[in-house]
Amino acid sequence: IGVPAIREKSLRQTERLIAWGDDFGMKLGSPREPERRGGTVVVDVPDAGNVCQALWAADVLLDYRPGVGLRLAPHFYTRDEEIDQVMTRVRDAVAAQTR
């Protein structure tokens, strides 16, 4: 595949995560600028620690940084549909925690 192709896909998928976060009104904790962003997107959501725990229980792979938010990192094998699914699940877990 090669490093340039992996980086291109990473940028596209992290941009997709950011777009979903924006649509859902989530605060972004990682750089928007592609040249400043690695392969990780952090979204700050209410009660992020408990949201992360709930997502772990549902076999969603992500982690949590206290005071920063949920850390999402697609890999070279991640499909675009999985980006959409995980962000929908994050939105739903946030809604469930804040009820």
mmCIF file of C-alpha atoms in Angstrom:
data_model
loop_
_atom_site.group_PDB
_atom_site.id
_atom_site.type_symbol
_atom_site.label_atom_id
_atom_site.label_comp_id
_atom_site.label_asym_id
_atom_site.label_seq_id
_atom_site.Cartn_x
_atom_site.Cartn_y
_atom_site.Cartn_z
ATOM 1 C CA ILE A 1 0.000 0.000 0.000
ATOM 2 C CA GLY A 2 2.726 2.447 0.988
ATOM 3 C CA VAL A 3 3.000 5.227 3.515
ATOM 4 C CA PRO A 4 1.587 8.008 1.259
ATOM 5 C CA ALA A 5 -1.602 6.028 0.586
ATOM 6 C CA ILE A 6 -2.015 5.179 4.267
ATOM 7 C CA ARG A 7 -1.565 8.845 5.233
ATOM 8 C CA GLU A 8 -4.069 9.953 2.579
ATOM 9 C CA LYS A 9 -6.657 7.506 3.891
ATOM 10 C CA SER A 10 -5.915 8.505 7.488
ATOM 11 C CA LEU A 11 -6.470 12.173 6.696
ATOM 12 C CA ARG A 12 -9.700 11.417 4.864
ATOM 13 C CA GLN A 13 -11.034 9.293 7.701
ATOM 14 C CA THR A 14 -10.022 11.680 10.466
ATOM 15 C CA GLU A 15 -11.731 14.453 8.498
ATOM 16 C CA ARG A 16 -14.819 12.230 8.368
ATOM 17 C CA LEU A 17 -14.691 11.792 12.162
ATOM 18 C CA ILE A 18 -14.406 15.560 12.590
ATOM 19 C CA ALA A 19 -17.353 16.178 10.251
ATOM 20 C CA TRP A 20 -19.522 13.756 12.252
ATOM 21 C CA GLY A 21 -18.436 15.388 15.501
ATOM 22 C CA ASP A 22 -19.322 18.807 14.090
ATOM 23 C CA ASP A 23 -22.724 17.513 12.950
ATOM 24 C CA PHE A 24 -23.371 16.163 16.449
ATOM 25 C CA GLY A 25 -22.184 19.362 18.167
ATOM 26 C CA MET A 26 -19.147 17.728 19.789
ATOM 27 C CA LYS A 27 -16.177 19.851 20.816
ATOM 28 C CA LEU A 28 -13.013 18.923 18.932
ATOM 29 C CA GLY A 29 -9.911 18.420 21.046
ATOM 30 C CA SER A 30 -7.466 17.693 18.227
ATOM 31 C CA PRO A 31 -6.207 19.952 15.425
ATOM 32 C CA ARG A 32 -8.495 20.610 12.474
ATOM 33 C CA GLU A 33 -5.623 21.408 10.152
ATOM 34 C CA PRO A 34 -4.557 18.223 8.326
ATOM 35 C CA GLU A 35 -0.885 19.151 8.455
ATOM 36 C CA ARG A 36 -1.078 19.374 12.265
ATOM 37 C CA ARG A 37 -3.178 16.268 12.784
ATOM 38 C CA GLY A 38 -1.949 12.723 13.211
ATOM 39 C CA GLY A 39 -4.146 9.657 12.913
ATOM 40 C CA THR A 40 -6.181 10.450 16.018
ATOM 41 C CA VAL A 41 -9.262 12.575 16.632
ATOM 42 C CA VAL A 42 -10.349 13.581 20.126
ATOM 43 C CA VAL A 43 -13.903 14.697 20.828
ATOM 44 C CA ASP A 44 -14.807 16.203 24.165
ATOM 45 C CA VAL A 45 -18.222 15.010 25.240
ATOM 46 C CA PRO A 46 -20.120 15.276 28.524
ATOM 47 C CA ASP A 47 -19.258 12.504 30.978
ATOM 48 C CA ALA A 48 -16.604 11.145 28.595
ATOM 49 C CA GLY A 49 -15.261 8.587 31.067
ATOM 50 C CA ASN A 50 -18.620 6.882 31.487
ATOM 51 C CA VAL A 51 -19.365 7.176 27.767
ATOM 52 C CA CYS A 52 -16.072 5.410 27.072
ATOM 53 C CA GLN A 53 -16.900 2.644 29.558
ATOM 54 C CA ALA A 54 -20.299 2.113 27.911
ATOM 55 C CA LEU A 55 -18.721 1.927 24.472
ATOM 56 C CA TRP A 56 -16.065 -0.519 25.672
ATOM 57 C CA ALA A 57 -18.867 -2.727 27.002
ATOM 58 C CA ALA A 58 -20.343 -2.672 23.481
ATOM 59 C CA ASP A 59 -16.968 -3.695 21.938
ATOM 60 C CA VAL A 60 -16.159 -0.258 20.529
ATOM 61 C CA LEU A 61 -12.402 0.268 20.507
ATOM 62 C CA LEU A 62 -11.463 3.764 21.655
ATOM 63 C CA ASP A 63 -10.018 5.325 24.745
ATOM 64 C CA TYR A 64 -10.512 8.260 27.039
ATOM 65 C CA ARG A 65 -8.204 11.001 28.197
ATOM 66 C CA PRO A 66 -9.365 12.767 31.387
ATOM 67 C CA GLY A 67 -10.048 16.429 30.739
ATOM 68 C CA VAL A 68 -9.673 15.918 26.986
ATOM 69 C CA GLY A 69 -12.314 13.440 25.824
ATOM 70 C CA LEU A 70 -12.729 10.365 23.683
ATOM 71 C CA ARG A 71 -9.799 9.369 21.488
ATOM 72 C CA LEU A 72 -10.687 7.749 18.162
ATOM 73 C CA ALA A 73 -7.963 6.382 15.896
ATOM 74 C CA PRO A 74 -8.901 4.643 12.655
ATOM 75 C CA HIS A 75 -6.321 2.207 11.292
ATOM 76 C CA PHE A 76 -5.391 1.435 7.710
ATOM 77 C CA TYR A 77 -7.885 -1.429 7.694
ATOM 78 C CA THR A 78 -10.812 0.681 9.022
ATOM 79 C CA ARG A 79 -13.670 1.043 6.538
ATOM 80 C CA ASP A 80 -15.523 4.333 6.036
ATOM 81 C CA GLU A 81 -18.761 2.656 7.127
ATOM 82 C CA GLU A 82 -17.112 1.848 10.452
ATOM 83 C CA ILE A 83 -16.312 5.551 10.941
ATOM 84 C CA ASP A 84 -20.007 6.337 10.442
ATOM 85 C CA GLN A 85 -21.094 3.534 12.760
ATOM 86 C CA VAL A 86 -18.730 4.457 15.579
ATOM 87 C CA MET A 87 -19.701 8.112 15.538
ATOM 88 C CA THR A 88 -23.385 7.204 15.638
ATOM 89 C CA ARG A 89 -22.653 4.926 18.578
ATOM 90 C CA VAL A 90 -20.694 7.696 20.324
ATOM 91 C CA ARG A 91 -23.622 10.100 19.807
ATOM 92 C CA ASP A 92 -26.073 7.530 21.181
ATOM 93 C CA ALA A 93 -23.854 6.725 24.194
ATOM 94 C CA VAL A 94 -23.525 10.426 25.007
ATOM 95 C CA ALA A 95 -27.302 10.822 24.795
ATOM 96 C CA ALA A 96 -27.825 7.798 27.070
ATOM 97 C CA GLN A 97 -25.402 9.183 29.692
ATOM 98 C CA THR A 98 -26.992 12.626 29.741
ATOM 99 C CA ARG A 99 -30.606 11.498 30.133
#
